N, C-alpha and C. Protein backbone atom coordinates (compact mmCIF):
# COMPACT_ATOMS: atom_id res chain seq x y z
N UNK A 1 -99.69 101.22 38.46
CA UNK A 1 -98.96 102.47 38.62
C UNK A 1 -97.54 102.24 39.10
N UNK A 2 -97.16 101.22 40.28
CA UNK A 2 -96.13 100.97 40.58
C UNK A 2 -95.37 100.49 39.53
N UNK A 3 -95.83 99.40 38.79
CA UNK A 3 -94.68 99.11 37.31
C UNK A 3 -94.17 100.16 36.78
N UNK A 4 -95.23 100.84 36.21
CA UNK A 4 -94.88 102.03 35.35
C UNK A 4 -93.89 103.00 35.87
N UNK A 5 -94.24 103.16 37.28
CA UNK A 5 -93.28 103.87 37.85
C UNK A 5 -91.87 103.36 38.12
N UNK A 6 -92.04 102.67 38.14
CA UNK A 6 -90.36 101.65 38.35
C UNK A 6 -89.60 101.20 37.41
N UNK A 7 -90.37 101.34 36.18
CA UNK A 7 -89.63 101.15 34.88
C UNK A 7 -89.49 102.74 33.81
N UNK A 8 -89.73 103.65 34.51
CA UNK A 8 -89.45 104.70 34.69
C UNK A 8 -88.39 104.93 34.51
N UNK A 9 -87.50 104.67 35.86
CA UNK A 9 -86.61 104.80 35.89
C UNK A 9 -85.36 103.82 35.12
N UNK A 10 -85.93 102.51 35.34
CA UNK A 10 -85.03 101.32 34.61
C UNK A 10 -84.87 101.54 33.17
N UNK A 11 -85.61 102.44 32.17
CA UNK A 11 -85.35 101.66 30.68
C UNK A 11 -84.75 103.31 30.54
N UNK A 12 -84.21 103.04 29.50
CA UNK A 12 -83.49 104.30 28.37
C UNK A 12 -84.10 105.30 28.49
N UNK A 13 -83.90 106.60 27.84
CA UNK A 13 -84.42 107.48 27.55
C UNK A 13 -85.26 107.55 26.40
N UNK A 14 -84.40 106.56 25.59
CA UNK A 14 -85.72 106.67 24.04
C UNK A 14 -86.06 105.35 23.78
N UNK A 15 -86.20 104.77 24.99
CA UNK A 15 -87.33 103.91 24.66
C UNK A 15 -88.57 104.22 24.28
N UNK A 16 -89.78 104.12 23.65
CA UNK A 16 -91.15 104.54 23.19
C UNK A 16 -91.84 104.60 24.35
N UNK A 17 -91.68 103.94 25.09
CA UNK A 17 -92.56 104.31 26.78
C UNK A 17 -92.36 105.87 27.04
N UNK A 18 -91.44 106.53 27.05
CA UNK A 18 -90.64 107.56 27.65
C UNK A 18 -90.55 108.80 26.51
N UNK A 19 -90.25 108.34 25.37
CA UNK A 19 -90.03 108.76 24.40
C UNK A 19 -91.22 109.02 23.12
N UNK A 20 -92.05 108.38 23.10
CA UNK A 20 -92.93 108.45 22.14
C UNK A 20 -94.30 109.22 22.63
N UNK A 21 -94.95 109.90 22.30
CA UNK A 21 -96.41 110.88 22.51
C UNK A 21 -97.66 109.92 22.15
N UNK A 22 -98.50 109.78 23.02
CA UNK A 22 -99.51 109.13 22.93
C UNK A 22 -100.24 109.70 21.49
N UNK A 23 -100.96 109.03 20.94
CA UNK A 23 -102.02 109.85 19.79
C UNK A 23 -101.22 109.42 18.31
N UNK A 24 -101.99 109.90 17.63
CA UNK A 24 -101.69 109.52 15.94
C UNK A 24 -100.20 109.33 15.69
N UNK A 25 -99.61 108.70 14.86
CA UNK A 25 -98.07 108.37 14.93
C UNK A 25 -97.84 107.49 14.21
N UNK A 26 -96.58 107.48 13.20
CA UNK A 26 -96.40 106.70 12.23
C UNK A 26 -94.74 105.90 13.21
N UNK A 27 -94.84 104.59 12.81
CA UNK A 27 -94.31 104.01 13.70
C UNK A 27 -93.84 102.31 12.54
N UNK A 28 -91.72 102.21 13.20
CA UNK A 28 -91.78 101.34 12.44
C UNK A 28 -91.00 100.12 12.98
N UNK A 29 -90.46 98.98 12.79
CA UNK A 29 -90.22 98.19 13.78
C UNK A 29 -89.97 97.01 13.00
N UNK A 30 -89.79 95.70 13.42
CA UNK A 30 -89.85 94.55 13.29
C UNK A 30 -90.97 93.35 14.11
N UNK A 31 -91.32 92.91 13.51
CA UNK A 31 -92.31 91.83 13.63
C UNK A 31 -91.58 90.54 14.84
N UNK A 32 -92.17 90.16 15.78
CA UNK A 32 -91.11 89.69 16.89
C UNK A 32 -92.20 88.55 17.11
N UNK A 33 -93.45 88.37 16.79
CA UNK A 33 -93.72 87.53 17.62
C UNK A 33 -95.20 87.14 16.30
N UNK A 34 -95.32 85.61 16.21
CA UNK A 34 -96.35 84.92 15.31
C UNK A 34 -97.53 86.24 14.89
N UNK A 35 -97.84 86.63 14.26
CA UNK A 35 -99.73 87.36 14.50
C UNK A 35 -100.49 86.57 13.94
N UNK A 36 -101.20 87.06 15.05
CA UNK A 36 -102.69 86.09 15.68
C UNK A 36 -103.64 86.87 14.93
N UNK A 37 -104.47 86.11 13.98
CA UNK A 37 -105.81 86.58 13.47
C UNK A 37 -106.62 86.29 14.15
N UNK A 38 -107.93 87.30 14.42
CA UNK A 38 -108.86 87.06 14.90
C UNK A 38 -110.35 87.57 13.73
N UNK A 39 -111.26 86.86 13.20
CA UNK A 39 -112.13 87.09 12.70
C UNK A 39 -112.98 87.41 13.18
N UNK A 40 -114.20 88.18 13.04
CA UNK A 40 -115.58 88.38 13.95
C UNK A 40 -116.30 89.14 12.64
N UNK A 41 -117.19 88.31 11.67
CA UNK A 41 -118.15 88.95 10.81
C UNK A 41 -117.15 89.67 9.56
N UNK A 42 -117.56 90.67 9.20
CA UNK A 42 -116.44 91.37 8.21
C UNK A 42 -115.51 91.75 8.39
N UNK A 43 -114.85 91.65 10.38
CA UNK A 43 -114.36 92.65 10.85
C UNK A 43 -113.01 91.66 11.33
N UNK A 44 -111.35 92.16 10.88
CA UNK A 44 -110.47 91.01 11.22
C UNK A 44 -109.27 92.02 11.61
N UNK A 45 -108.95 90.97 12.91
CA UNK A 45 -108.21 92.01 13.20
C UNK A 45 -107.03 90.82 13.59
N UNK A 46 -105.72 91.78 13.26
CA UNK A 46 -104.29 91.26 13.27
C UNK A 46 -103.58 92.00 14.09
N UNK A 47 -103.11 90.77 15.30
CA UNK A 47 -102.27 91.33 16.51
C UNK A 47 -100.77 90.96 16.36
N UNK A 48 -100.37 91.28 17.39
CA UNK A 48 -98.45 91.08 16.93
C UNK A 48 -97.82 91.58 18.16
N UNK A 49 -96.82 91.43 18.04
CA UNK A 49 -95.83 92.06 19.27
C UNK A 49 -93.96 93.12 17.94
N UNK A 50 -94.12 94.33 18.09
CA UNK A 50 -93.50 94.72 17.49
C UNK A 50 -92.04 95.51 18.18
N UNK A 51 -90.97 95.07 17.79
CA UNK A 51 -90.10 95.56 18.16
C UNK A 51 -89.88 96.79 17.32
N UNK A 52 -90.06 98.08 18.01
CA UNK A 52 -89.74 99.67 17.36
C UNK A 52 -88.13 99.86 17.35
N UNK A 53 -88.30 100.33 16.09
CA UNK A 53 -87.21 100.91 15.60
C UNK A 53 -86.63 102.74 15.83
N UNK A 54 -88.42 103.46 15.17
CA UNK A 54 -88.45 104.97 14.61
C UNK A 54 -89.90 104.72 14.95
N UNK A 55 -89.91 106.37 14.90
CA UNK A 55 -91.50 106.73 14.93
C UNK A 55 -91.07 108.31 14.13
N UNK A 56 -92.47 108.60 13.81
CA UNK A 56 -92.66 109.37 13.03
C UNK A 56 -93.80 110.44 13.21
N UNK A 57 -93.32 111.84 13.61
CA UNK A 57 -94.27 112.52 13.96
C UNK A 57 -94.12 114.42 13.70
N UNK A 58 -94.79 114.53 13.09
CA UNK A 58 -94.84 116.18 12.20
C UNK A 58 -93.82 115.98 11.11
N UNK A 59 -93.58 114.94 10.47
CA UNK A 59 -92.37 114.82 9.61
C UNK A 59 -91.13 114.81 10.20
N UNK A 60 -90.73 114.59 11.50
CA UNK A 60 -89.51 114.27 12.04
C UNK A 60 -89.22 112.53 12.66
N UNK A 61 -88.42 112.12 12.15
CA UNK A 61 -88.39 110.93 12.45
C UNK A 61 -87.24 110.73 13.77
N UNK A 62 -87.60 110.04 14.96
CA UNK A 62 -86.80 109.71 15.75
C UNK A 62 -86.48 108.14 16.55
N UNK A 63 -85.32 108.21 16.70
CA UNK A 63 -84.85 106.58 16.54
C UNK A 63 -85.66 106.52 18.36
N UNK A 64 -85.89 104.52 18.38
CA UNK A 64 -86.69 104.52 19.90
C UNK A 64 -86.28 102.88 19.64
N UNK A 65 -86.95 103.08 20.71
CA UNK A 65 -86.38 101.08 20.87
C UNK A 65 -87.63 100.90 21.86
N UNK A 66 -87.79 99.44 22.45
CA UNK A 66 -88.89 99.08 22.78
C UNK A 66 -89.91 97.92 22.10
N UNK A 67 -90.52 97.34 22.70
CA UNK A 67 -91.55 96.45 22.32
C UNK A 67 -92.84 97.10 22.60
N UNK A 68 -94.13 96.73 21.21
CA UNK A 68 -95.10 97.46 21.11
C UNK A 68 -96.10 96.42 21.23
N UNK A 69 -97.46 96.19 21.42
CA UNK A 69 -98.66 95.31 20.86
C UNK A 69 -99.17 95.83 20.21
N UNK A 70 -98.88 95.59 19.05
CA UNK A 70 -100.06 96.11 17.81
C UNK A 70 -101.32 95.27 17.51
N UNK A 71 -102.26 96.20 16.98
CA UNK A 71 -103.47 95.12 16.46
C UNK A 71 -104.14 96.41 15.34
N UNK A 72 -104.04 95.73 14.66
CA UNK A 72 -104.49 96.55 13.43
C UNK A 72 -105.75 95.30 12.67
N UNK A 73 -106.77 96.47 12.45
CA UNK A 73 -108.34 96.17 12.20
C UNK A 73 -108.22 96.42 10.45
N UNK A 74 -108.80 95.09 9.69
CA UNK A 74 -108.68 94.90 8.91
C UNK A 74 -107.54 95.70 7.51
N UNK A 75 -106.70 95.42 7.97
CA UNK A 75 -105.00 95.91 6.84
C UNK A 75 -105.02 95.57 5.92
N UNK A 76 -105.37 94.27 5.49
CA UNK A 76 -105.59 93.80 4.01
C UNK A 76 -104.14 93.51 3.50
N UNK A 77 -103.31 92.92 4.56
CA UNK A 77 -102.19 93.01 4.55
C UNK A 77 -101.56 91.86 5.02
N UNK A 78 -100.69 90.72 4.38
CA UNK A 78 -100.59 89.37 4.85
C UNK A 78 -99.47 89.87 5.67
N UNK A 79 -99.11 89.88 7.05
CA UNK A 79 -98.14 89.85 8.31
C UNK A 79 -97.30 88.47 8.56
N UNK A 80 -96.18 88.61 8.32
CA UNK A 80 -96.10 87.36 8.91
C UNK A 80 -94.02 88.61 10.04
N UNK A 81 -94.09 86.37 10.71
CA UNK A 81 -92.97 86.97 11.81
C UNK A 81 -91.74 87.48 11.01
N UNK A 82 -90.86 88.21 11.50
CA UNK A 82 -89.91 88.72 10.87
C UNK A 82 -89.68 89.87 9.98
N UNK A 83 -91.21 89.97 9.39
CA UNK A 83 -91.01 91.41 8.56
C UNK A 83 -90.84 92.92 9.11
N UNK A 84 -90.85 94.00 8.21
CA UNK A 84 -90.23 94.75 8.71
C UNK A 84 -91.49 95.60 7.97
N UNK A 85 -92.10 96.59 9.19
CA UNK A 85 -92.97 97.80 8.43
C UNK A 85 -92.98 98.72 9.42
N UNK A 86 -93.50 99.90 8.32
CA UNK A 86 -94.06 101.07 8.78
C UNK A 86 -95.50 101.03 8.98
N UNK A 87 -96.10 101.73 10.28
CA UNK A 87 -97.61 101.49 10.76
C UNK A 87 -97.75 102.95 10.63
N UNK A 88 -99.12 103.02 10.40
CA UNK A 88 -100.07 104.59 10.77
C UNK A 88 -101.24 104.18 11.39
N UNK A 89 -101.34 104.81 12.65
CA UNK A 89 -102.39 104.78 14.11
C UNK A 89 -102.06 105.24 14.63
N UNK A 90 -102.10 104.93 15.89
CA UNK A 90 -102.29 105.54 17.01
C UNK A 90 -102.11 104.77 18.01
N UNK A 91 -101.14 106.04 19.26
CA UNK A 91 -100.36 104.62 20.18
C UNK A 91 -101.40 105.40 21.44
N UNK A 92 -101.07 104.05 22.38
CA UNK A 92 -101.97 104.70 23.68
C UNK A 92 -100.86 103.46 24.57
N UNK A 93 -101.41 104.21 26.16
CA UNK A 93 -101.42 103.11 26.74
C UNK A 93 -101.96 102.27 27.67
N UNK A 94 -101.56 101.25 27.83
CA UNK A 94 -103.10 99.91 28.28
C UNK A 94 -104.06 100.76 29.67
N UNK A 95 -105.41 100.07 29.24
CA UNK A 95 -106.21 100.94 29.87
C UNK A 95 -105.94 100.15 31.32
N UNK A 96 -106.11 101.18 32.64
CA UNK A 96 -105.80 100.69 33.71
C UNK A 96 -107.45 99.72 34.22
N UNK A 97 -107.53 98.89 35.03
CA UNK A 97 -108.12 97.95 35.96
C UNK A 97 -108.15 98.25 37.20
N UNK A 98 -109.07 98.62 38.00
CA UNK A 98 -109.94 99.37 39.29
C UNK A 98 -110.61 97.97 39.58
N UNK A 99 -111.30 96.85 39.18
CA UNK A 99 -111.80 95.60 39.61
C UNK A 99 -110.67 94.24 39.73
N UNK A 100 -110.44 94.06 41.16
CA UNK A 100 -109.50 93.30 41.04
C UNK A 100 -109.87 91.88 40.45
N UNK A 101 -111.18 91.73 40.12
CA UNK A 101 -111.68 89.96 39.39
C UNK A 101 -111.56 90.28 37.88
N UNK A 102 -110.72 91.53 37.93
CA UNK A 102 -110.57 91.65 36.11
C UNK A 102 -109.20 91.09 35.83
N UNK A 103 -109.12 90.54 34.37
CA UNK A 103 -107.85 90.28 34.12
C UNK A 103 -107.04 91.60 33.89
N UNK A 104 -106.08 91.96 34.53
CA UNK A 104 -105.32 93.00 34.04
C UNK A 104 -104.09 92.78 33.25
N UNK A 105 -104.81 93.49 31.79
CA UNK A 105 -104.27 93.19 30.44
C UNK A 105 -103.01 94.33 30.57
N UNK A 106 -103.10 95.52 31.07
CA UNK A 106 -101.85 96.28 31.00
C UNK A 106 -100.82 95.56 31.95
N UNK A 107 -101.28 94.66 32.91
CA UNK A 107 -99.89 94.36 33.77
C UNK A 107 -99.15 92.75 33.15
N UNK A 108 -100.05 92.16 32.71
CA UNK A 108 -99.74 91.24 31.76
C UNK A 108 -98.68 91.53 30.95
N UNK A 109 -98.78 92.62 30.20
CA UNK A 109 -98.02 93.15 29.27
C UNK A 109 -97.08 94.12 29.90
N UNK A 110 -96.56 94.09 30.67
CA UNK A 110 -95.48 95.17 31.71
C UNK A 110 -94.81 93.90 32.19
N UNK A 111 -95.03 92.44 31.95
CA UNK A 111 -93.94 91.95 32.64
C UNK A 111 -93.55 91.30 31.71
N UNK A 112 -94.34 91.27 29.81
CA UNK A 112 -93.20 91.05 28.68
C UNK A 112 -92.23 92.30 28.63
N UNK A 113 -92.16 93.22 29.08
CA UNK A 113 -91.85 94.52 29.11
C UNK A 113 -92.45 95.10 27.84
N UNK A 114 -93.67 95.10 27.48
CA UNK A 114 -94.21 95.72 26.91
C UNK A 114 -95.70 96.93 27.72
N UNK A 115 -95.30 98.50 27.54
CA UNK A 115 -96.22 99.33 27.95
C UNK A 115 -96.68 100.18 27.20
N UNK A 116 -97.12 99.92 26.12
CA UNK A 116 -97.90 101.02 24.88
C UNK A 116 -98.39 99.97 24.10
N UNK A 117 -99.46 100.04 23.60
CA UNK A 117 -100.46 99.43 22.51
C UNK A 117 -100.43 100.53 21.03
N UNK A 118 -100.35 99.90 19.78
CA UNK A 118 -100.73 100.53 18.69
C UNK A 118 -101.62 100.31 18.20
N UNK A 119 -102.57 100.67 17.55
CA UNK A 119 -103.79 100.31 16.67
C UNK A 119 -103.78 100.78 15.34
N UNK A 120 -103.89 100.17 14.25
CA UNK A 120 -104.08 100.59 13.21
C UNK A 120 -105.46 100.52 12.61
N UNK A 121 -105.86 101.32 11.27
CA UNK A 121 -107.46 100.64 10.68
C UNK A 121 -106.98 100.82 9.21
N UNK A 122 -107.63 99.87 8.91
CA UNK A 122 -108.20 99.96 7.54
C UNK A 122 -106.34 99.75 6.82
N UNK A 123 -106.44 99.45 5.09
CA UNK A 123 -105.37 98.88 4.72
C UNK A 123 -104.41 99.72 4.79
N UNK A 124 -104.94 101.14 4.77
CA UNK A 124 -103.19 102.58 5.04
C UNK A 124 -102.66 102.17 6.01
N UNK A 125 -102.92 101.13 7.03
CA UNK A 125 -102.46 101.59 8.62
C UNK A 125 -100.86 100.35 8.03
N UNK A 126 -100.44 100.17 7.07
CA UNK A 126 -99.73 99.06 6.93
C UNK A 126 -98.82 99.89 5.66
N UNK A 127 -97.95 100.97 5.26
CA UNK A 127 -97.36 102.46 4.87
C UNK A 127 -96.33 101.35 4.07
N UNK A 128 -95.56 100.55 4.22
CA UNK A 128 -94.48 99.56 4.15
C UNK A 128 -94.12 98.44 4.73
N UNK A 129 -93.63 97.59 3.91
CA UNK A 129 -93.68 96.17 4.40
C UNK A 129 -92.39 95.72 3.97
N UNK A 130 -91.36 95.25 4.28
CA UNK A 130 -89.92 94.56 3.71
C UNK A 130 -90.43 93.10 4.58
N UNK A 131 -90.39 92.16 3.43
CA UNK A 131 -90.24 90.60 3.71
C UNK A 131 -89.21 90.05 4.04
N UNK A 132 -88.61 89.94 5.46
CA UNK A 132 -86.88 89.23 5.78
C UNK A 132 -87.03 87.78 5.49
N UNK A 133 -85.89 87.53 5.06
CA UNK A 133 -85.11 85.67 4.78
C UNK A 133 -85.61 85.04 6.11
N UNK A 134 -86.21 84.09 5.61
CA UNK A 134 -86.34 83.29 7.00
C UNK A 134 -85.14 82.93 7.44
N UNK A 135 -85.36 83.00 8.43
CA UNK A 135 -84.15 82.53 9.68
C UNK A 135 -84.94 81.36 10.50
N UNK A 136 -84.02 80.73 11.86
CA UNK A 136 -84.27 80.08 12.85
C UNK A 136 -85.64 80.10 13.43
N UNK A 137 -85.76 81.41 14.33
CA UNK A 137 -86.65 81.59 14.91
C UNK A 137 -88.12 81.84 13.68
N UNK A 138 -88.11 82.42 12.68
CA UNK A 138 -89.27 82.36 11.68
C UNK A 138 -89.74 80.86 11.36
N UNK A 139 -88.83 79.86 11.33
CA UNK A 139 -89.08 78.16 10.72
C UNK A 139 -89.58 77.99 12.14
N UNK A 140 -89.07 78.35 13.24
CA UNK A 140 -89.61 78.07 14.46
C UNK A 140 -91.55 78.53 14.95
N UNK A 141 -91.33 79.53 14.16
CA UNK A 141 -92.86 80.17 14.72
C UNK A 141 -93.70 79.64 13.36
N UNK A 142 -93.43 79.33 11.84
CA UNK A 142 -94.01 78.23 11.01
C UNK A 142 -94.24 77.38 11.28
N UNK A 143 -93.86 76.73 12.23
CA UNK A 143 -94.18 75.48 12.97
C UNK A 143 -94.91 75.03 13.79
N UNK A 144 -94.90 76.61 14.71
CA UNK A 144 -96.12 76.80 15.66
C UNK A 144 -97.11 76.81 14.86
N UNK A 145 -97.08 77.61 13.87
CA UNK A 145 -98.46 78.01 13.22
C UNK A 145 -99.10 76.40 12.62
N UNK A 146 -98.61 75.51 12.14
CA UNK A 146 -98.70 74.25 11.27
C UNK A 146 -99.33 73.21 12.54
N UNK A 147 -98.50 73.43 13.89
CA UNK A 147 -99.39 73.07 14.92
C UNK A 147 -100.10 72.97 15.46
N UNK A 148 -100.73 74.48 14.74
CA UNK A 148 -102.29 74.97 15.52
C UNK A 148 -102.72 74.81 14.61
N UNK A 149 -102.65 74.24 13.43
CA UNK A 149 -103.31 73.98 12.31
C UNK A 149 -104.18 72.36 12.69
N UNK A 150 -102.90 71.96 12.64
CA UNK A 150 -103.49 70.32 13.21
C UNK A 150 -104.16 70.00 14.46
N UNK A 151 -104.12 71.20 15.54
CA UNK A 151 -104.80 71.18 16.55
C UNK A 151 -106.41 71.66 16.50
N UNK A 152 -106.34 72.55 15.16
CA UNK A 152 -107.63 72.68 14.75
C UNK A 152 -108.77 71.61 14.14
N UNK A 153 -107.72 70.97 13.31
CA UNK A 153 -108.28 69.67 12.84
C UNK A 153 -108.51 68.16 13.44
N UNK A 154 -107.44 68.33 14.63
CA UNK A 154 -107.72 67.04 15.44
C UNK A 154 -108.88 67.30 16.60
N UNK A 155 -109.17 68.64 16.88
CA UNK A 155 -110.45 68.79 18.01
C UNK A 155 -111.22 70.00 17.91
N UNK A 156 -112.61 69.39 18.42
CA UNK A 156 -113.15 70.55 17.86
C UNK A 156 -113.37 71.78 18.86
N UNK A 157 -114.17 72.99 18.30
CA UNK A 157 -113.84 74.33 18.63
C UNK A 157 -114.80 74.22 20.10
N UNK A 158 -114.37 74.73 21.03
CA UNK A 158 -113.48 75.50 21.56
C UNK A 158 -112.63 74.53 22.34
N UNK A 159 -112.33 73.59 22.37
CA UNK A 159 -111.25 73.05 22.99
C UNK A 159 -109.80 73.28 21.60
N UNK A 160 -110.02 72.87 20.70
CA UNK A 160 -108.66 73.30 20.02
C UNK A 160 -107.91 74.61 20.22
N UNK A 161 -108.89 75.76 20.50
CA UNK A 161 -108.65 77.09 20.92
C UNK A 161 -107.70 77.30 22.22
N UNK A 162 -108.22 76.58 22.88
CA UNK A 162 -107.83 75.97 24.38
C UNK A 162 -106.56 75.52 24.29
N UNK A 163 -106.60 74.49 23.50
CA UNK A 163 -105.28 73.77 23.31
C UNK A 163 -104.31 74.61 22.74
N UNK A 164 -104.61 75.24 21.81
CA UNK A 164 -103.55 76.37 21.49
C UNK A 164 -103.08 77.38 22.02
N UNK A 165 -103.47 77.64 22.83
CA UNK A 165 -103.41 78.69 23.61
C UNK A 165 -102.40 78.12 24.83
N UNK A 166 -102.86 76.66 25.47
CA UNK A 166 -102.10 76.48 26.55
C UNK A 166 -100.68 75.97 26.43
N UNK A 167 -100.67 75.18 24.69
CA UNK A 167 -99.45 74.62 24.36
C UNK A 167 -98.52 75.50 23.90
N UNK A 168 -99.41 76.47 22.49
CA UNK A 168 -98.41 76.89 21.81
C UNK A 168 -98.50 78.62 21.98
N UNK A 169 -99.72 78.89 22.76
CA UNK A 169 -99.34 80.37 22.97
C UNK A 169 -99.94 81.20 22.01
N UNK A 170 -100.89 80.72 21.56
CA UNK A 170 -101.70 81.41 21.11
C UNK A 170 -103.10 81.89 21.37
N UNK A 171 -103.64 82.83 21.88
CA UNK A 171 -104.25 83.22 22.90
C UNK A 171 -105.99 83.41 22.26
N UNK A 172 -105.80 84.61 21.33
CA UNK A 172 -106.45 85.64 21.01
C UNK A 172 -108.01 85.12 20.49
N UNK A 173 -108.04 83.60 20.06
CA UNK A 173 -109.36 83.15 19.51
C UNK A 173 -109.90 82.22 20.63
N UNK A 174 -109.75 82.39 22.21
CA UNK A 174 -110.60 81.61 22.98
C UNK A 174 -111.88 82.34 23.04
N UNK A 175 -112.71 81.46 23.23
CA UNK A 175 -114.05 82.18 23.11
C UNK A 175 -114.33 82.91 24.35
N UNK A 176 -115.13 84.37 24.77
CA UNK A 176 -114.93 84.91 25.49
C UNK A 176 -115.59 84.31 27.16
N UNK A 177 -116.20 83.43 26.55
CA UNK A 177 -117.36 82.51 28.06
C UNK A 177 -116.20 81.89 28.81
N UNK A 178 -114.81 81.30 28.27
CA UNK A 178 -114.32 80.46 28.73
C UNK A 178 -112.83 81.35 29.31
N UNK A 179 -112.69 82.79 28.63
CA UNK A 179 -111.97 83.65 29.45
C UNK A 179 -112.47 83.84 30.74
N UNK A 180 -113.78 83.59 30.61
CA UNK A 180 -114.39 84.48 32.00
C UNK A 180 -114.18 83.82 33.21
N UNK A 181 -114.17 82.19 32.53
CA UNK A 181 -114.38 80.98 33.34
C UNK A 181 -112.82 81.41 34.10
N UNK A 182 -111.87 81.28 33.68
CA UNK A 182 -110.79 81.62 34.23
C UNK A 182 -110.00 82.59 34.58
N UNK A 183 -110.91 83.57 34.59
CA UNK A 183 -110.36 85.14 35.00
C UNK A 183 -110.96 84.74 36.86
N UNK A 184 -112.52 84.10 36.62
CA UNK A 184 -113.08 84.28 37.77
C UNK A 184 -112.70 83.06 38.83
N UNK A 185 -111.94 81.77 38.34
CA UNK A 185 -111.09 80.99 39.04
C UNK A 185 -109.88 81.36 38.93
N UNK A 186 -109.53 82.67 38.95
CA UNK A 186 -108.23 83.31 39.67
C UNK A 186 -106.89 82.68 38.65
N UNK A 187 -107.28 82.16 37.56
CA UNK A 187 -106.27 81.01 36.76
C UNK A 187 -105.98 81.53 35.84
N UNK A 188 -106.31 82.69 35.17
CA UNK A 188 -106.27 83.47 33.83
C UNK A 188 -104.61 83.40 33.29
N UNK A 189 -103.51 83.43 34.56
CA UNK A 189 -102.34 83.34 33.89
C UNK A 189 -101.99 82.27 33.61
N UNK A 190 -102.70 81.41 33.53
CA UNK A 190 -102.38 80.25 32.58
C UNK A 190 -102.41 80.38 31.42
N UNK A 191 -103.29 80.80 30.65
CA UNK A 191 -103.40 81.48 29.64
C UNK A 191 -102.29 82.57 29.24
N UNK A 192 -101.73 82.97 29.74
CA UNK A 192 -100.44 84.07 29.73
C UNK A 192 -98.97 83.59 30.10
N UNK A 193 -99.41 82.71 28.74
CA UNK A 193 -97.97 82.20 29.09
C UNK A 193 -96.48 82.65 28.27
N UNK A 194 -95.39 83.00 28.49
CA UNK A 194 -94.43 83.51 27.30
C UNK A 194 -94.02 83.14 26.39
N UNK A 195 -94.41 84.39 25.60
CA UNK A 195 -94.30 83.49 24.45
C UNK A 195 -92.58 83.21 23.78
N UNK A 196 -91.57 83.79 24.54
CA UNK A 196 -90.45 83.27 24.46
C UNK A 196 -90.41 81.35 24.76
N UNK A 197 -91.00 81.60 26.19
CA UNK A 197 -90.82 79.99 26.51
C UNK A 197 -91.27 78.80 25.94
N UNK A 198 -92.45 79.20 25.24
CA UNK A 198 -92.85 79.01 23.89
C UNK A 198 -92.43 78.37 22.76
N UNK A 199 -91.58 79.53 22.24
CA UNK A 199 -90.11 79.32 21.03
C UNK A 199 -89.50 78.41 21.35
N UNK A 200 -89.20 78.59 22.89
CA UNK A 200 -87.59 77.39 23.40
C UNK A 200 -88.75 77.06 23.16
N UNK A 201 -89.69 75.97 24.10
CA UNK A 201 -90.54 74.30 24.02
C UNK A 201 -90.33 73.91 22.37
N UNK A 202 -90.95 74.87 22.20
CA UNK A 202 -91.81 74.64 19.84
C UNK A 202 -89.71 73.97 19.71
N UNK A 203 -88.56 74.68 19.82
CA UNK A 203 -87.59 75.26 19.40
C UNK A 203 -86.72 73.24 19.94
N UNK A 204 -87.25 72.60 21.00
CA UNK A 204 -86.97 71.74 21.49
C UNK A 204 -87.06 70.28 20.70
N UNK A 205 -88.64 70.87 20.33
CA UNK A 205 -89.34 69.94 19.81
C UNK A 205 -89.09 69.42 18.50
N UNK A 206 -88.58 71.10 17.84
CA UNK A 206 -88.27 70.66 16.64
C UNK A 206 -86.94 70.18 16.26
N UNK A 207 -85.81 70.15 17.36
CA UNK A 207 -84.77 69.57 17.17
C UNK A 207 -84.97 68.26 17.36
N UNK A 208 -85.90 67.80 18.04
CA UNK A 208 -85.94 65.93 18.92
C UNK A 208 -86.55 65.77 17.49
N UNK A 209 -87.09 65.94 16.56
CA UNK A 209 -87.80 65.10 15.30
C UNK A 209 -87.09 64.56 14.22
């Protein structure tokens, strides 16, 4: 409550925190950060970190700024970093934590300065898609991805998961026994690490080669 309240006052007026209505909402932005697939049975879901542009609501479109977490449940829709779309879902924001041995996922995300979650379903939730020129930072997060490729193949599951997560920042496929392990040794922000700092390390690495 204290974040929220203190960034209240700190961000813009039309930022999407401030500015945007919880509930159904067409919403559009840029792609800012790798998305993370996660599979489970038929059911796949694609996360992201989205920088808002506009949102869209009764047919009025209004300009907003802000960073979003999206995760949209099976889109049928290849995501990659850098592109540019329009979403249909529904925004909320992170559910609050009353158990302090819980990881708290909304405050996690209040100190990327991100405070609203989007969700999309099914392949409508993905309205438009513009593919941008790779740039710097896109060859940079291809690289991550090619990393966790080979980290998949050099060890097996769940330590490669592990490993990806602690090197390159990719979180979302640790198995849930071994979240628990480290929510309940107080260590979970290890796992939460930025994913800016991230870019620079990956961004370091790929200049020394």
């Amino acid at each position: 409550g204290f974040l929220y309240g203190s960034n209240d006052r700190a961000l813009a007026h039309h930022h999407i925190f401030l500015s945007a209505p919880e509930g159904r909402i067409s919403l559009e932005g840029t792609v800012v950060s790798v998305p993370e697939i996660v599979k489970r049975g038929r059911k796949e879901t694609v996360s992201f970190v989205l920088s808002s542009k506009n949102f869209y609501r009764a047919g009025t479109v209004y300009p907003t700024t802000g960073k979003v977490q999206v995760f949209l449940h099976n889109p049928s829709h290849q995501i990659n970093y850098g592109d540019y779309l329009r979403l249909r879902g529904s925004l909320e924001a992170p559910k609050k934590v009353s158990n302090p041995y819980v990881f708290d996922y909304g405050s996690y995300l209040s100190h990327q300065g991100i405070f609203r979650i989007f969700r999309g379903i099914g392949k409508f939730s993905v309205a438009n898609q513009k593919i941008q020129k790779p740039d710097l930072f896109c060859k940079i997060n291809e690289l991550r991805s090619n990393l966790q490729f080979r980290l998949s193949r050099l060890f097996p599951s769940p330590y490669s998961e592990l490993a990806a997560a602690l090197i390159l920042g990719f979180r979302k496929n640790i198995p849930d026994e071994i979240k628990e392990v480290f929510i309940k040794t107080g260590t979970a922000h290890l796992l939460a690490i930025s994913g800016l700092n991230i870019s620079l390390v990956v961004a370091l690495f790929y200049f020394a080669m």
